[in-house]
Short mmCIF file of C-alpha atoms in Angstrom, two decimals:
data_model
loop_
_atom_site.label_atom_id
_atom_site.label_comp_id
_atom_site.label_asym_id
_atom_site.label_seq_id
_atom_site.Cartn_x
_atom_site.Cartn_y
_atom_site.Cartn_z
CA UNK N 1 0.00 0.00 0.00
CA UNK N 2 1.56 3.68 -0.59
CA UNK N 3 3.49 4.97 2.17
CA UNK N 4 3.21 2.19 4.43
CA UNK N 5 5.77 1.73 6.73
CA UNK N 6 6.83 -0.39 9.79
CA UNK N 7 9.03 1.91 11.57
CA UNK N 8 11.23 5.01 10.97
CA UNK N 9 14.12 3.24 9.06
CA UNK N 10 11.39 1.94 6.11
CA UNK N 11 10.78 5.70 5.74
CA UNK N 12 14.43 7.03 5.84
CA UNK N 13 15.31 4.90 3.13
CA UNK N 14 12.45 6.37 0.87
CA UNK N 15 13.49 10.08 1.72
CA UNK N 16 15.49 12.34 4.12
CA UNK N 17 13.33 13.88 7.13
CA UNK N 18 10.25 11.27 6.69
CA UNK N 19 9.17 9.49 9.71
CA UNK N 20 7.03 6.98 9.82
CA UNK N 21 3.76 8.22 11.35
CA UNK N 22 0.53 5.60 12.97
CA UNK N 23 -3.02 5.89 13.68
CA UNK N 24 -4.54 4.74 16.71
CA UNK N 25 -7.62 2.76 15.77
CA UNK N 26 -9.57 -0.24 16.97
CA UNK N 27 -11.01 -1.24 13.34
CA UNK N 28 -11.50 -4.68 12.91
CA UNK N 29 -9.68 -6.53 9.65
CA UNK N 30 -6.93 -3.75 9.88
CA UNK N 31 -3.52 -3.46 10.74
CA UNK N 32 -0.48 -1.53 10.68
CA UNK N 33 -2.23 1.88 9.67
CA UNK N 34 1.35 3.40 9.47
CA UNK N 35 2.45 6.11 6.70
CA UNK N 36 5.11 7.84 6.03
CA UNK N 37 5.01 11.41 6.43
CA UNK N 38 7.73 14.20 6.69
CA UNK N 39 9.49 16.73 8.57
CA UNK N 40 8.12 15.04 11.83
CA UNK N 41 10.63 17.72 13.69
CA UNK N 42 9.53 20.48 11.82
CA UNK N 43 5.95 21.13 12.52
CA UNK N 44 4.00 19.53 9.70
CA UNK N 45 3.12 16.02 11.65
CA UNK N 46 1.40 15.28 14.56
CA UNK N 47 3.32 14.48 16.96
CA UNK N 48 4.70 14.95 20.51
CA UNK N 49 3.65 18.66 21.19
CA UNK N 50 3.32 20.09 17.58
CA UNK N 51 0.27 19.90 15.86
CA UNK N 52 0.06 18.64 12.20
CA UNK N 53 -0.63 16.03 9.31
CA UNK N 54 -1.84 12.71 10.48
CA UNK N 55 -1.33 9.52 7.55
CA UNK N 56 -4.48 9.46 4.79
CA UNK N 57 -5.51 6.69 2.54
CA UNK N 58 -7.49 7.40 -0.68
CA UNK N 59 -5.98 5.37 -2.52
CA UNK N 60 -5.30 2.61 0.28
CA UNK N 61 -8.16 -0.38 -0.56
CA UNK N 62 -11.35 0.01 0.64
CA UNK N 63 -11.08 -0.97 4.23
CA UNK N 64 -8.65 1.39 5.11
CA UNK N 65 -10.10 4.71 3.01
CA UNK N 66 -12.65 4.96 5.26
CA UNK N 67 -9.94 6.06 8.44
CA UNK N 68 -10.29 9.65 8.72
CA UNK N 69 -7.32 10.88 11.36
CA UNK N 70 -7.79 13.47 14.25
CA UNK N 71 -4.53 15.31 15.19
CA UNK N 72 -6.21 14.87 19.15
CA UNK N 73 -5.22 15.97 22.30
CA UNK N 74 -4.25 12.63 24.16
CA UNK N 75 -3.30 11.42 27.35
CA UNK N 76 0.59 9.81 27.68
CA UNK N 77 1.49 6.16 28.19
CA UNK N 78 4.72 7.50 29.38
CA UNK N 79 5.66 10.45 32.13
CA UNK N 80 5.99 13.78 30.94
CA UNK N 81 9.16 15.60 31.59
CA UNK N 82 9.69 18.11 34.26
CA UNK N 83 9.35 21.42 33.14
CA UNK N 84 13.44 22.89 33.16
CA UNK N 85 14.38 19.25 33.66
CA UNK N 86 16.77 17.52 31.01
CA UNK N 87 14.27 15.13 29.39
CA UNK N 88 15.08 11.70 31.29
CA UNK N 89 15.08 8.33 29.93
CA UNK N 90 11.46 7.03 29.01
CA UNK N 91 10.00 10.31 30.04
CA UNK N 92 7.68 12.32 26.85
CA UNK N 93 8.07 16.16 26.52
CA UNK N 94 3.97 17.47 27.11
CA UNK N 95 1.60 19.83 26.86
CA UNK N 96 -0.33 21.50 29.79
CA UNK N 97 -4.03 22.29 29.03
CA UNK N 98 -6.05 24.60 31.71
CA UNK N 99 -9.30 22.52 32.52
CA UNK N 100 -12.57 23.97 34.45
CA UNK N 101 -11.18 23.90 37.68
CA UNK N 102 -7.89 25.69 37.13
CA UNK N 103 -5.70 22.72 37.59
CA UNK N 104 -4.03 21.28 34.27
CA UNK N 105 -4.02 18.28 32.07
CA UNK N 106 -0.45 17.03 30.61
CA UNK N 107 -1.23 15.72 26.80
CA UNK N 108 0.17 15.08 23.88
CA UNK N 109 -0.52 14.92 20.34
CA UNK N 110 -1.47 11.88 18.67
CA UNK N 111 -3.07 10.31 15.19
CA UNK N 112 -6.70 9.03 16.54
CA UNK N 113 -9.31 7.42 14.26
CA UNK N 114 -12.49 9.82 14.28
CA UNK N 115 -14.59 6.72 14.97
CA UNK N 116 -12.59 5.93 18.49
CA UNK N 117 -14.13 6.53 21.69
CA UNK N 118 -12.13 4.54 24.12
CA UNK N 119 -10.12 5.82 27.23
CA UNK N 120 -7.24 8.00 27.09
CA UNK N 121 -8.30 8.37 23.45
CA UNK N 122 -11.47 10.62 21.60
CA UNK N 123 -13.39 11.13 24.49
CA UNK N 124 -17.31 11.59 24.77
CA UNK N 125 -18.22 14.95 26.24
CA UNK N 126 -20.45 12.87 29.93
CA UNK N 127 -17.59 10.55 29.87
CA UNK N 128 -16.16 9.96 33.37
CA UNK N 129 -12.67 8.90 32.67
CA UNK N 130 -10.73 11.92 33.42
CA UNK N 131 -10.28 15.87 33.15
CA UNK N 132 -9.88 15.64 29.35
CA UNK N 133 -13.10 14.19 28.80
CA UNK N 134 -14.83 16.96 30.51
CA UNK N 135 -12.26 19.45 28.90
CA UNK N 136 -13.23 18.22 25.14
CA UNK N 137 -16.58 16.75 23.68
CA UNK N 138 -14.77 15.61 20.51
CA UNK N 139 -17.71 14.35 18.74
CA UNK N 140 -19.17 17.64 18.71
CA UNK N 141 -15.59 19.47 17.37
CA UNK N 142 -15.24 17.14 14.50
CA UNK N 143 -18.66 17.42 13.26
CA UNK N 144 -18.51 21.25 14.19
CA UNK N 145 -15.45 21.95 12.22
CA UNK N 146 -14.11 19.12 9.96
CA UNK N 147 -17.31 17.65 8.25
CA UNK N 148 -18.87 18.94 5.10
CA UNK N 149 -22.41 18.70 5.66
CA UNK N 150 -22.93 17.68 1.70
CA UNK N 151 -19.98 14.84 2.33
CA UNK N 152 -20.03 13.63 5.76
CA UNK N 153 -18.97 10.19 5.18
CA UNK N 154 -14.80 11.22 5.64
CA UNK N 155 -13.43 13.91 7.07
CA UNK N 156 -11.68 16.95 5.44
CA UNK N 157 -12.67 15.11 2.32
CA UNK N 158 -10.18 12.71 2.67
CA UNK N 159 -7.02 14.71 1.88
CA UNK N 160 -6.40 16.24 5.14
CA UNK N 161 -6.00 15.77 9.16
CA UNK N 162 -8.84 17.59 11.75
CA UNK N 163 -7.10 19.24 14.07
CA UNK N 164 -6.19 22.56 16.51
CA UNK N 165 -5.45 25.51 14.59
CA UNK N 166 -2.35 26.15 17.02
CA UNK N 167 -0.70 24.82 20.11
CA UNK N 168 -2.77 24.57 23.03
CA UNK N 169 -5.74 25.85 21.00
CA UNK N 170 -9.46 24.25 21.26
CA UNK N 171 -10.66 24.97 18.02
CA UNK N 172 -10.45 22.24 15.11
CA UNK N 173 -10.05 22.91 11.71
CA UNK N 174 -9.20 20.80 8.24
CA UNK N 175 -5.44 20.74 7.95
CA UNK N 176 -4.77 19.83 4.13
CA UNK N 177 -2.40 17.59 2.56
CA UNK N 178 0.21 19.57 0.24
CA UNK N 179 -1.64 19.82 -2.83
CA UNK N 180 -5.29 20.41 -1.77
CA UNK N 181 -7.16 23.59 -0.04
CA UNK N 182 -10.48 24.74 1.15
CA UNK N 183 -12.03 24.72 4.03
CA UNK N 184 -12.82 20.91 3.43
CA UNK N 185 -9.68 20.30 1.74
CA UNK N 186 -11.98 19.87 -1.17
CA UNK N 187 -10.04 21.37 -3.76
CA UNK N 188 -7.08 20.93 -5.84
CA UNK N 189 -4.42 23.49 -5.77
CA UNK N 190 -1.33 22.04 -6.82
CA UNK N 191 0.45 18.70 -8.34
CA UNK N 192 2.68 18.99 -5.16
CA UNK N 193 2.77 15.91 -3.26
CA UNK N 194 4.20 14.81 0.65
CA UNK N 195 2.16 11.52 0.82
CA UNK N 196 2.40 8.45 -1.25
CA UNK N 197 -1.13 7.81 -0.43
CA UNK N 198 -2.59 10.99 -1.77
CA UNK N 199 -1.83 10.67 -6.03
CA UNK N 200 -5.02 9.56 -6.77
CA UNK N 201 -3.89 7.49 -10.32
CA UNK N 202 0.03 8.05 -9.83
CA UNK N 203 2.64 8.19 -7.04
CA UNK N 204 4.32 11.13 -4.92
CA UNK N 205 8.14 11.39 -5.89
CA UNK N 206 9.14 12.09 -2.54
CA UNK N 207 12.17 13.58 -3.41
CA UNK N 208 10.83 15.72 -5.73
CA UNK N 209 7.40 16.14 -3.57
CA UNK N 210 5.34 15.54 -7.19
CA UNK N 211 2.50 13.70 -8.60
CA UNK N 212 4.00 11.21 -11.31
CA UNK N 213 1.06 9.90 -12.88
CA UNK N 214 1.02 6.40 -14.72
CA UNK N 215 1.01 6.15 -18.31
CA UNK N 216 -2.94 6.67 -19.63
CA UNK N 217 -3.48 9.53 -16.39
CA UNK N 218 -2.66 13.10 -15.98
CA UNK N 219 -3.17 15.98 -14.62
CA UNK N 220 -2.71 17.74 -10.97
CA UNK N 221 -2.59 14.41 -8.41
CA UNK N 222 -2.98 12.42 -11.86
CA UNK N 223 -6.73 13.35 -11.25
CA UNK N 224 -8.19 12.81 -15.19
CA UNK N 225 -7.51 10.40 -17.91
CA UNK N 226 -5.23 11.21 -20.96
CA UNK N 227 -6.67 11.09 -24.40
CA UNK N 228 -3.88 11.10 -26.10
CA UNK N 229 -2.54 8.26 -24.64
CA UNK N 230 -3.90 4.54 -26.11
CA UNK N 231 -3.69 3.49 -22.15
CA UNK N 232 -6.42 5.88 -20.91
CA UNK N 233 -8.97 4.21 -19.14
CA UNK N 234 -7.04 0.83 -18.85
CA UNK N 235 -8.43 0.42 -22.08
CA UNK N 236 -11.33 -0.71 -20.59
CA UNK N 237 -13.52 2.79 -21.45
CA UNK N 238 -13.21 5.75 -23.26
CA UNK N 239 -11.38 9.41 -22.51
CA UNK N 240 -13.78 11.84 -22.79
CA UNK N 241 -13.09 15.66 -22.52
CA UNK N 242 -16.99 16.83 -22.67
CA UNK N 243 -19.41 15.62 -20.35
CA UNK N 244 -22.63 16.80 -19.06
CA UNK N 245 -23.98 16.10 -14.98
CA UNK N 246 -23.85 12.62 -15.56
CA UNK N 247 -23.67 10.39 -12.49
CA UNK N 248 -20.29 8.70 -11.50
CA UNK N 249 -19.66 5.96 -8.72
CA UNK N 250 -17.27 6.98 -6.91
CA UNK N 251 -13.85 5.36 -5.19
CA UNK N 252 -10.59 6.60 -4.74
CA UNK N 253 -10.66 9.55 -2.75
CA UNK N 254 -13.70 9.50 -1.16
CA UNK N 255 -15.07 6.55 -1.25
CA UNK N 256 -17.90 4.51 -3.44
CA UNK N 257 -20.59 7.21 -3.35
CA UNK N 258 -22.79 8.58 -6.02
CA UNK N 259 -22.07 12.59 -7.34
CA UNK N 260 -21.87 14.28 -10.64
CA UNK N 261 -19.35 16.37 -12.58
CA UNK N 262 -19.20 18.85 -15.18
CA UNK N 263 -16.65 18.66 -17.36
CA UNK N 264 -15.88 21.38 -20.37
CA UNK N 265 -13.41 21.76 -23.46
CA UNK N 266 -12.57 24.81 -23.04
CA UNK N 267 -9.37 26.85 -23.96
CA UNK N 268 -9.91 29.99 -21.78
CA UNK N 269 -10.87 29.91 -18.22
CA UNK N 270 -13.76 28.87 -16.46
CA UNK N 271 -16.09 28.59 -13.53
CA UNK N 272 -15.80 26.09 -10.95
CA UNK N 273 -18.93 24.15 -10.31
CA UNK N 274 -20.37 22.49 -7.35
CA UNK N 275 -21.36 19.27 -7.22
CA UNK N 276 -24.13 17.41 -5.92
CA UNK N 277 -21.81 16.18 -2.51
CA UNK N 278 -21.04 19.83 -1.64
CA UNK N 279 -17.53 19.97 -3.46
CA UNK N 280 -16.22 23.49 -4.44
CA UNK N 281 -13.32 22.60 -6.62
CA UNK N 282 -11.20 25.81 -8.41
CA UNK N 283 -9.51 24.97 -11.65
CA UNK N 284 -5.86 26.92 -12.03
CA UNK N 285 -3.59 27.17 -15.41
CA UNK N 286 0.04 25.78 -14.52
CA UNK N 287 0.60 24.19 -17.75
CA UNK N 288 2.84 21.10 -17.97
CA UNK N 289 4.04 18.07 -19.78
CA UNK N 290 1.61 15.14 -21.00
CA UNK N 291 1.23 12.15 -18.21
CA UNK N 292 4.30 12.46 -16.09
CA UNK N 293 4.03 16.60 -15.22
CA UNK N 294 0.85 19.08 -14.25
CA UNK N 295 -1.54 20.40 -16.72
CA UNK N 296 -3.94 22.06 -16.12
CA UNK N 297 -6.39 21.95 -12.51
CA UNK N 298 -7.35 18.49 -12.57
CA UNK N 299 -9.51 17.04 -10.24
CA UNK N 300 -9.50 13.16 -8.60
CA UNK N 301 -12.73 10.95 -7.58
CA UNK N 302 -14.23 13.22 -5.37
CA UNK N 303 -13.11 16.28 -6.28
CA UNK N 304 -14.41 18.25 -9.23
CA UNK N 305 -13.75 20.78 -11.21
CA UNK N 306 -13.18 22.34 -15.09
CA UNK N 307 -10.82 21.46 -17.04
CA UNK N 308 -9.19 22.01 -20.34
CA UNK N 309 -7.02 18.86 -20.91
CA UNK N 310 -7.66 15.92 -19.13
CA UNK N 311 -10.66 14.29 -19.26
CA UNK N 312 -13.10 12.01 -17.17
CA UNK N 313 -13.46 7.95 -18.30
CA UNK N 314 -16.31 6.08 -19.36
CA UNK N 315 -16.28 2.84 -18.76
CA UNK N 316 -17.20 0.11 -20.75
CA UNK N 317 -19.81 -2.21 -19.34
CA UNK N 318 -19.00 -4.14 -16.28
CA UNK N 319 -16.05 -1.71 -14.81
CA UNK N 320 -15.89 1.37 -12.95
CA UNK N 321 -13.85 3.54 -11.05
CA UNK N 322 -11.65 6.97 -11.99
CA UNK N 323 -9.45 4.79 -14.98
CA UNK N 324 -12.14 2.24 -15.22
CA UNK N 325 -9.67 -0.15 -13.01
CA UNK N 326 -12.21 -2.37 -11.10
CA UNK N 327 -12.76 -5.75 -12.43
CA UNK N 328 -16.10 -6.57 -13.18
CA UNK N 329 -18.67 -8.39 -10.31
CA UNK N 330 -20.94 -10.59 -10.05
CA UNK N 331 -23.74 -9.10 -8.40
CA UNK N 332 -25.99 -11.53 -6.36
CA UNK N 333 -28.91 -8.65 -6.89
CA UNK N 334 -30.12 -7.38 -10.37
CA UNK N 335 -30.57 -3.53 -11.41
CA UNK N 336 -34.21 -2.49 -12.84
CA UNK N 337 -32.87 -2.86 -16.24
CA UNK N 338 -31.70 -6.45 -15.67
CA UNK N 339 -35.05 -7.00 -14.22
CA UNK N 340 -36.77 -5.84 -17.02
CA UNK N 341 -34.87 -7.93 -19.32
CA UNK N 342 -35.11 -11.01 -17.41
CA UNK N 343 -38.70 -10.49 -17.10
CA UNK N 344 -39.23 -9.99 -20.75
CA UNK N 345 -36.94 -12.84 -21.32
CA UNK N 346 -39.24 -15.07 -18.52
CA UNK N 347 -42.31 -13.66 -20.61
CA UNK N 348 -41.43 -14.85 -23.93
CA UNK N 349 -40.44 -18.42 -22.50
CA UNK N 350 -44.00 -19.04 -20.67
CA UNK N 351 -45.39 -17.62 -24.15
CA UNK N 352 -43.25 -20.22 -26.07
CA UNK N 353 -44.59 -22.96 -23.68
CA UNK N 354 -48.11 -22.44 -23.90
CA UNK N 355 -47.75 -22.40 -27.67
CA UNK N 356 -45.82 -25.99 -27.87
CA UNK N 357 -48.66 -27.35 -25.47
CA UNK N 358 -51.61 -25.60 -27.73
CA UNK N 359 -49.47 -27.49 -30.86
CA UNK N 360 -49.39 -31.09 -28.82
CA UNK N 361 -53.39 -30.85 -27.96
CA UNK N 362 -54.15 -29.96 -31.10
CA UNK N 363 -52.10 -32.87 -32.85
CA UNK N 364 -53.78 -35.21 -29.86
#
């Protein structure tokens, strides 16, 4: 999977200053939810006492995409530090939060799965477990401040990390990934990359901190299909660059869930649209080179915008996703179409029945 690590040394190797970065969670048929993310000592991953980044994974499989990471407030295994002290052997440097009473809480920070609400973890506001639980109703802060109302089923729309705005501070907000904005982290902004999980059809160059998209993609985060290329669409679909509010099934950023685009050939600028899932994408104009290199603001599974040289795939019967890269299923339940046809189909058989056993009496 992209990114994954096992401990700091699997992330050294891939580039300097990456650290290998886990999420607390207690999801069944999941394990080692570790990524590797960078400058862990510079303030861009949560960690210790900075606030930051926690690991994503749209374009992990499907049990992990649904993870969305809280940079939280949490309560230390080990014992924090004195404050002037040299920081002894298996002590943690901490945090000191002011709760109701006046006395404080030593924390750290720490990746947390939204959906965890265990002690020492994300607490529930009448939990009775200790001061922090009374300090923060996390349920309530995430779906204050990191939850689209028009997307609520992953948080900061997959591309990002709720968390405090600052050190010490109670207020949550989306923290994007390099690459994506908004409020939400809904939109694209760049084809800058930190994550190996985040390219939706290519992988992050680490050392270069870019979006190399895979022969048949392009675009910022190798959002859109090529048509230039024979390989769009995994052959499996066409490239199209027009397309009018038609309805796509969703995957790799934000999960399998039902929203439409709007898609233009244009060659000046043009208006962002919103989609039906509350998505506010912006479109920008840092031309680049076909496949490998940014063109012009394309947009991933889950994020849409305009564009004017990438396009969206249409899959051929049978496959989905962005570059039509599911294998086809065998569904154990039929669509109203293949109902209708199998009833017709039923209908003409009990027709051609009746009329061999009309033939037989009538020869009798």
């Amino acid at each position: 999977m992209p990114g994954q690590c096992k401990d700091d040394s699997t992330c050294k190797k891939k580039a300097p200053g990456y650290a290998c970065v886990s999420v607390q969670t207690t999801r069944e048929r999941v394990r080692d939810v570790k990524q590797c993310l960078p400058n862990v000592n510079t303030g861009d991953t949560c960690t210790g006492t900075t606030p930051g980044l926690c690991p994503s994974f749209a374009t992990w499989p499907t049990t992990y995409k649904s993870i969305s990471a809280v940079c939280a407030y949490i309560l230390p295994d080990a014992k924090c530090a004195e404050d002037g002290d040299a920081k002894k052997r298996g002590t943690v440097n901490c945090l000191e939060l002011p709760d109701d009473s006046g006395d404080t809480i030593s924390v750290i920070f720490g990746c947390v799965d939204s959906l965890v609400r265990e002690k020492r973890l994300l607490f529930e506001k009448k939990s009775t477990s200790d001061k922090l639980a009374k300090l923060l109703d996390y349920p309530t802060i995430i779906s204050k401040m990191c939850v689209n109302p028009n997307a609520s089923d992953i948080l900061c729309s997959g591309q990002g990390t709720c968390g405090p705005k600052n050190q010490g501070s109670l207020n949550f907000t989306c923290l994007c990934n390099v690459g994506y904005a908004g409020k939400f982290c809904q939109r694209i902004d760049s084809n800058r990359c930190t994550n190996e999980g985040q390219c939706a059809a290519g992988t992050c160059n680490l050392s270069k901190q870019e979006c190399e998209c895979e022969e048949g993609t392009t675009g910022n985060q190798c959002a859109f299909c090529d048509p230039s290329s024979p390989k769009a669409c995994n052959g499996k679909g066409s490239c199209n660059l027009s397309a009018t509010r038609m309805p796509r099934r969703l995957s790799v950023v934000s999960g399998s869930m039902p929203v439409s685009s709007t898609l233009q050939k244009s060659n000046t600028s043009e208006k962002s649209t919103t989609n039906s899932k509350g998505i506010d994408p912006q479109s920008n104009t840092n031309a680049g080179s076909a496949m490998m290199r940014s063109q012009n603001g394309n947009t991933p599974e889950g994020f849409y915008g305009t564009d004017q040289q990438g396009g969206t795939c249409m899959c051929s019967r049978g496959w989905n996703g962005a570059q039509c890269d599911r294998s086809p299923v065998q569904n154990s339940t039929t669509t109203p179409s293949q109902e209708s046809t199998s009833g017709a189909r039923g209908l003409q058989a009990t027709h051609a029945l009746i009329s061999t056993l009309i033939a037989l009496a009538l020869f009798n």
